[in-house]
C-alpha cells in the first residue's frame, strides 16, 4: 500500500523558514516525481513545484521561485519542502503528492501539513 | 499563469446528474489531453477521480466521467449520491513559463 506521511503542524513567525517532510512507503521512491501543493484556508489548490528523486532535479512555480526548495533523500525515502521568508499569506496546508513517470496526474497524496505564520 | 475557471458551486438532488466545467486556454486544457479531476472532502487530502481527460483510476465509481471540447473540460457525476458532496478541482499540465501545472478555482458540489 502506497503511503505518504507528512510531518506535523508548524507555527512560525514572519520571516522564518519552515521545512516539511513527506516520508513514503509502498513503492520505489525514485519511480515517482514528488510534487508539493499549497492550499490556503478556504482557498483552492496551487502547484508549488516538484523534485525528481532520481537525480534531484527540480521545477518550481514562478510564484514561489526563490523562496521554495524541494529536495529528496533516497536513503530515507523522504521528500522535503522548505519555504523561507514566511509571511501571513503562507498560512496554508501543504500537501506532497506523487506523479508516476510518463504521466501528469497526482495519484497519491500525503495527509497535509498545516503551517501557521503569525507574530 | 491564471487558475482554470470553474463554477463556484453546483447542486443537484440525489439520483440526478451534474456537470462541472473547467475552462482554460490553448496552453493548458486545450493544448493537451492531460486534464485531471480531484475530489476533496472537508479536512481531507484531494483524491484523484479522473485523469487524462476521461480515464478513471481503479476504485473510482463509473458514475464519474470526464470529457473535453476545445479549451473546456467537464466532469459529470451521474446518479448523484450524498457522499459526492465535496469540493472538486480540475488540473492541467501547462506550457506556461510560470508553472508546470495549473489547478481550477474549485467547485463546491451540494447534494440537495
Short mmCIF file of C-alpha atoms in Angstrom, two decimals:
data_model
loop_
_atom_site.label_atom_id
_atom_site.label_comp_id
_atom_site.label_asym_id
_atom_site.label_seq_id
_atom_site.Cartn_x
_atom_site.Cartn_y
_atom_site.Cartn_z
CA UNK A 1 0.00 0.00 0.00
CA UNK A 2 1.39 3.38 -1.03
CA UNK A 3 1.61 5.83 1.87
CA UNK A 4 2.86 9.37 2.11
CA UNK A 5 3.18 10.53 5.71
CA UNK A 6 3.89 14.18 6.32
CA UNK A 7 5.36 15.89 9.36
CA UNK A 8 3.19 17.66 11.88
CA UNK A 9 1.73 21.15 12.07
CA UNK A 10 4.06 24.11 12.43
CA UNK A 11 3.71 27.62 13.84
CA UNK A 12 6.24 30.12 12.55
CA UNK A 13 6.88 33.84 12.86
CA UNK A 14 7.01 36.10 9.82
CA UNK A 15 10.39 35.96 8.15
CA UNK A 16 11.15 32.47 9.40
CA UNK A 17 11.71 29.27 7.40
CA UNK A 18 9.69 26.07 7.59
CA UNK A 19 10.74 22.63 6.38
CA UNK A 20 8.11 19.92 5.92
CA UNK A 21 8.87 16.26 5.35
CA UNK A 22 6.99 13.62 3.39
CA UNK A 23 8.06 10.02 4.05
CA UNK A 24 6.92 7.47 1.52
CA UNK A 25 6.41 3.72 1.66
CA UNK A 26 4.87 1.04 -0.51
CA UNK A 27 6.65 1.92 -3.74
CA UNK A 28 10.10 2.61 -5.17
CA UNK A 29 10.83 6.23 -4.24
CA UNK A 30 12.63 7.01 -7.49
CA UNK A 31 9.77 5.74 -9.69
CA UNK A 32 7.68 8.84 -8.99
CA UNK A 33 8.20 12.57 -9.09
CA UNK A 34 7.24 14.30 -5.85
CA UNK A 35 5.13 17.42 -6.10
CA UNK A 36 4.06 19.96 -3.49
CA UNK A 37 0.72 21.79 -3.44
CA UNK A 38 -0.39 24.72 -1.27
CA UNK A 39 -3.95 25.28 -0.03
CA UNK A 40 -4.65 28.45 1.94
CA UNK A 41 -7.61 28.36 4.35
CA UNK A 42 -10.87 28.25 2.42
CA UNK A 43 -9.00 28.58 -0.87
CA UNK A 44 -8.10 26.40 -3.82
CA UNK A 45 -5.08 24.31 -4.70
CA UNK A 46 -1.88 25.87 -6.00
CA UNK A 47 1.01 23.93 -7.51
CA UNK A 48 4.38 24.84 -5.97
CA UNK A 49 6.93 22.61 -7.60
CA UNK A 50 8.40 19.15 -7.98
CA UNK A 51 11.54 17.11 -7.48
CA UNK A 52 12.81 14.10 -9.38
CA UNK A 53 14.19 11.85 -6.60
CA UNK A 54 16.37 10.04 -9.11
CA UNK A 55 18.65 12.99 -9.80
CA UNK A 56 17.37 15.78 -7.55
CA UNK A 57 16.26 17.99 -10.43
CA UNK A 58 13.59 20.48 -9.50
CA UNK A 59 11.00 22.68 -11.20
CA UNK A 60 9.31 25.49 -9.28
CA UNK A 61 6.29 27.65 -9.95
CA UNK A 62 7.33 31.23 -10.63
CA UNK A 63 5.22 32.43 -7.69
CA UNK A 64 7.43 30.51 -5.22
CA UNK A 65 10.74 30.67 -7.08
CA UNK A 66 13.49 31.96 -4.82
CA UNK A 67 11.65 31.07 -1.60
CA UNK A 68 10.98 27.35 -2.02
CA UNK A 69 13.43 24.47 -2.02
CA UNK A 70 12.24 20.92 -2.68
CA UNK A 71 14.62 18.04 -2.05
CA UNK A 72 14.55 14.26 -1.91
CA UNK A 73 16.62 11.92 0.27
CA UNK A 74 16.79 8.49 -1.32
CA UNK A 75 18.48 7.00 1.77
CA UNK A 76 15.33 7.56 3.81
CA UNK A 77 12.68 7.72 1.04
CA UNK A 78 11.72 11.17 2.24
CA UNK A 79 10.97 14.36 0.35
CA UNK A 80 11.22 17.82 1.85
CA UNK A 81 9.73 21.22 1.09
CA UNK A 82 11.38 24.26 2.61
CA UNK A 83 9.72 27.68 2.37
CA UNK A 84 11.60 30.75 3.53
CA UNK A 85 10.82 34.40 4.27
CA UNK A 86 7.43 33.35 5.55
CA UNK A 87 4.58 35.84 5.55
CA UNK A 88 1.00 35.63 6.76
CA UNK A 89 -0.19 34.70 3.26
CA UNK A 90 1.83 31.47 3.52
CA UNK A 91 -0.53 30.20 6.20
CA UNK A 92 -1.85 27.11 4.50
CA UNK A 93 -2.00 23.35 4.33
CA UNK A 94 0.84 21.93 2.27
CA UNK A 95 0.48 18.58 0.52
CA UNK A 96 3.03 16.29 -1.06
CA UNK A 97 1.76 14.18 -3.95
CA UNK A 98 3.27 11.73 -6.41
CA UNK A 99 3.27 11.65 -10.19
CA UNK A 100 4.38 8.45 -11.88
CA UNK A 101 6.96 8.80 -14.64
CA UNK A 102 5.31 9.24 -18.01
CA UNK A 103 2.10 10.59 -16.51
CA UNK A 104 0.89 14.01 -15.42
CA UNK A 105 -1.65 13.35 -12.68
CA UNK A 106 -1.21 13.45 -8.90
CA UNK A 107 -2.17 9.97 -7.86
CA UNK A 108 -1.08 9.59 -4.23
CA UNK A 109 -1.29 12.38 -1.66
CA UNK A 110 0.03 12.97 1.82
CA UNK A 111 -2.35 13.91 4.60
CA UNK A 112 -1.29 17.56 4.55
CA UNK A 113 0.68 19.76 6.95
CA UNK A 114 -0.76 22.97 8.35
CA UNK A 115 1.70 25.83 8.56
CA UNK A 116 0.54 28.88 10.50
CA UNK A 117 2.51 32.10 10.15
CA UNK A 118 1.76 34.51 12.95
CA UNK A 119 3.61 37.05 15.05
CA UNK B 1 -0.41 31.52 -15.01
CA UNK B 2 -4.06 32.07 -14.08
CA UNK B 3 -6.14 29.36 -12.50
CA UNK B 4 -8.53 27.42 -14.68
CA UNK B 5 -12.10 28.70 -14.38
CA UNK B 6 -14.73 26.57 -12.66
CA UNK B 7 -18.21 27.47 -11.38
CA UNK B 8 -18.12 28.24 -7.67
CA UNK B 9 -20.97 25.87 -6.91
CA UNK B 10 -23.15 23.22 -8.49
CA UNK B 11 -26.03 21.42 -6.83
CA UNK B 12 -28.35 18.55 -7.58
CA UNK B 13 -30.77 16.14 -6.00
CA UNK B 14 -29.89 12.53 -5.27
CA UNK B 15 -30.02 10.46 -8.43
CA UNK B 16 -29.61 13.43 -10.74
CA UNK B 17 -26.61 14.16 -12.97
CA UNK B 18 -24.50 17.27 -12.70
CA UNK B 19 -21.66 18.63 -14.82
CA UNK B 20 -18.77 20.82 -13.72
CA UNK B 21 -16.92 22.82 -16.35
CA UNK B 22 -13.25 23.77 -16.34
CA UNK B 23 -12.15 26.43 -18.81
CA UNK B 24 -8.55 27.15 -19.66
CA UNK B 25 -6.57 28.12 -22.72
CA UNK B 26 -4.74 26.54 -25.61
CA UNK B 27 -1.63 26.49 -23.39
CA UNK B 28 -3.20 24.09 -20.93
CA UNK B 29 -6.62 22.41 -21.24
CA UNK B 30 -6.91 22.93 -24.98
CA UNK B 31 -3.36 22.00 -25.79
CA UNK B 32 -3.00 18.67 -24.02
CA UNK B 33 -5.08 15.66 -23.05
CA UNK B 34 -3.68 15.94 -19.54
CA UNK B 35 -6.70 17.14 -17.60
CA UNK B 36 -7.33 15.52 -14.24
CA UNK B 37 -10.05 15.95 -11.62
CA UNK B 38 -9.78 15.75 -7.84
CA UNK B 39 -12.41 15.35 -5.13
CA UNK B 40 -11.75 16.90 -1.73
CA UNK B 41 -13.88 16.39 1.35
CA UNK B 42 -13.52 18.91 4.22
CA UNK B 43 -10.28 18.45 6.11
CA UNK B 44 -9.08 15.72 3.78
CA UNK B 45 -6.46 15.45 1.07
CA UNK B 46 -7.61 15.60 -2.55
CA UNK B 47 -8.38 12.31 -4.27
CA UNK B 48 -7.79 11.60 -7.95
CA UNK B 49 -11.10 10.91 -9.74
CA UNK B 50 -10.29 11.33 -13.44
CA UNK B 51 -7.02 11.54 -15.35
CA UNK B 52 -6.02 12.13 -18.96
CA UNK B 53 -9.40 13.84 -19.57
CA UNK B 54 -11.60 10.76 -19.29
CA UNK B 55 -9.83 7.84 -17.60
CA UNK B 56 -10.88 6.56 -14.18
CA UNK B 57 -8.39 5.19 -11.66
CA UNK B 58 -9.10 1.79 -10.23
CA UNK B 59 -11.67 2.02 -7.47
CA UNK B 60 -13.38 5.19 -8.66
CA UNK B 61 -17.07 4.78 -9.37
CA UNK B 62 -18.15 4.73 -13.01
CA UNK B 63 -20.67 7.41 -12.06
CA UNK B 64 -17.80 9.83 -12.61
CA UNK B 65 -16.85 10.64 -16.19
CA UNK B 66 -14.77 13.27 -17.93
CA UNK B 67 -14.65 14.89 -21.34
CA UNK B 68 -13.11 17.83 -23.16
CA UNK B 69 -14.01 20.13 -26.00
CA UNK B 70 -11.59 22.81 -27.07
CA UNK B 71 -10.36 24.75 -24.05
CA UNK B 72 -13.08 23.42 -21.73
CA UNK B 73 -13.05 20.16 -19.83
CA UNK B 74 -16.02 18.74 -17.96
CA UNK B 75 -16.65 16.35 -15.09
CA UNK B 76 -20.04 14.67 -14.96
CA UNK B 77 -21.35 12.92 -11.88
CA UNK B 78 -24.35 10.74 -12.63
CA UNK B 79 -26.68 9.18 -10.07
CA UNK B 80 -25.67 11.83 -7.54
CA UNK B 81 -25.20 10.50 -4.00
CA UNK B 82 -24.84 12.20 -0.63
CA UNK B 83 -21.20 11.11 -0.43
CA UNK B 84 -20.44 13.06 -3.61
CA UNK B 85 -20.89 16.33 -1.72
CA UNK B 86 -17.37 17.79 -1.76
CA UNK B 87 -15.12 20.28 -3.50
CA UNK B 88 -13.88 19.35 -6.97
CA UNK B 89 -10.80 20.70 -8.69
CA UNK B 90 -9.65 20.27 -12.25
CA UNK B 91 -5.98 20.42 -13.16
CA UNK B 92 -3.97 20.51 -16.34
CA UNK B 93 -0.40 20.35 -17.47
CA UNK B 94 0.57 23.74 -18.86
CA UNK B 95 3.23 25.00 -21.22
CA UNK B 96 3.27 28.31 -19.36
CA UNK B 97 6.71 29.58 -18.42
CA UNK B 98 5.47 30.39 -14.90
CA UNK B 99 4.21 26.99 -13.85
CA UNK B 100 4.16 23.31 -14.76
CA UNK B 101 0.66 22.53 -13.60
CA UNK B 102 -2.40 24.66 -13.08
CA UNK B 103 -5.45 23.93 -10.94
CA UNK B 104 -9.01 25.10 -11.34
CA UNK B 105 -10.68 27.54 -8.97
CA UNK B 106 -12.70 24.73 -7.42
CA UNK B 107 -16.40 23.85 -7.38
CA UNK B 108 -18.48 23.07 -4.31
CA UNK B 109 -20.95 20.28 -5.11
CA UNK B 110 -24.02 20.23 -2.90
CA UNK B 111 -26.43 17.32 -2.80
CA UNK B 112 -29.84 18.75 -2.01
#
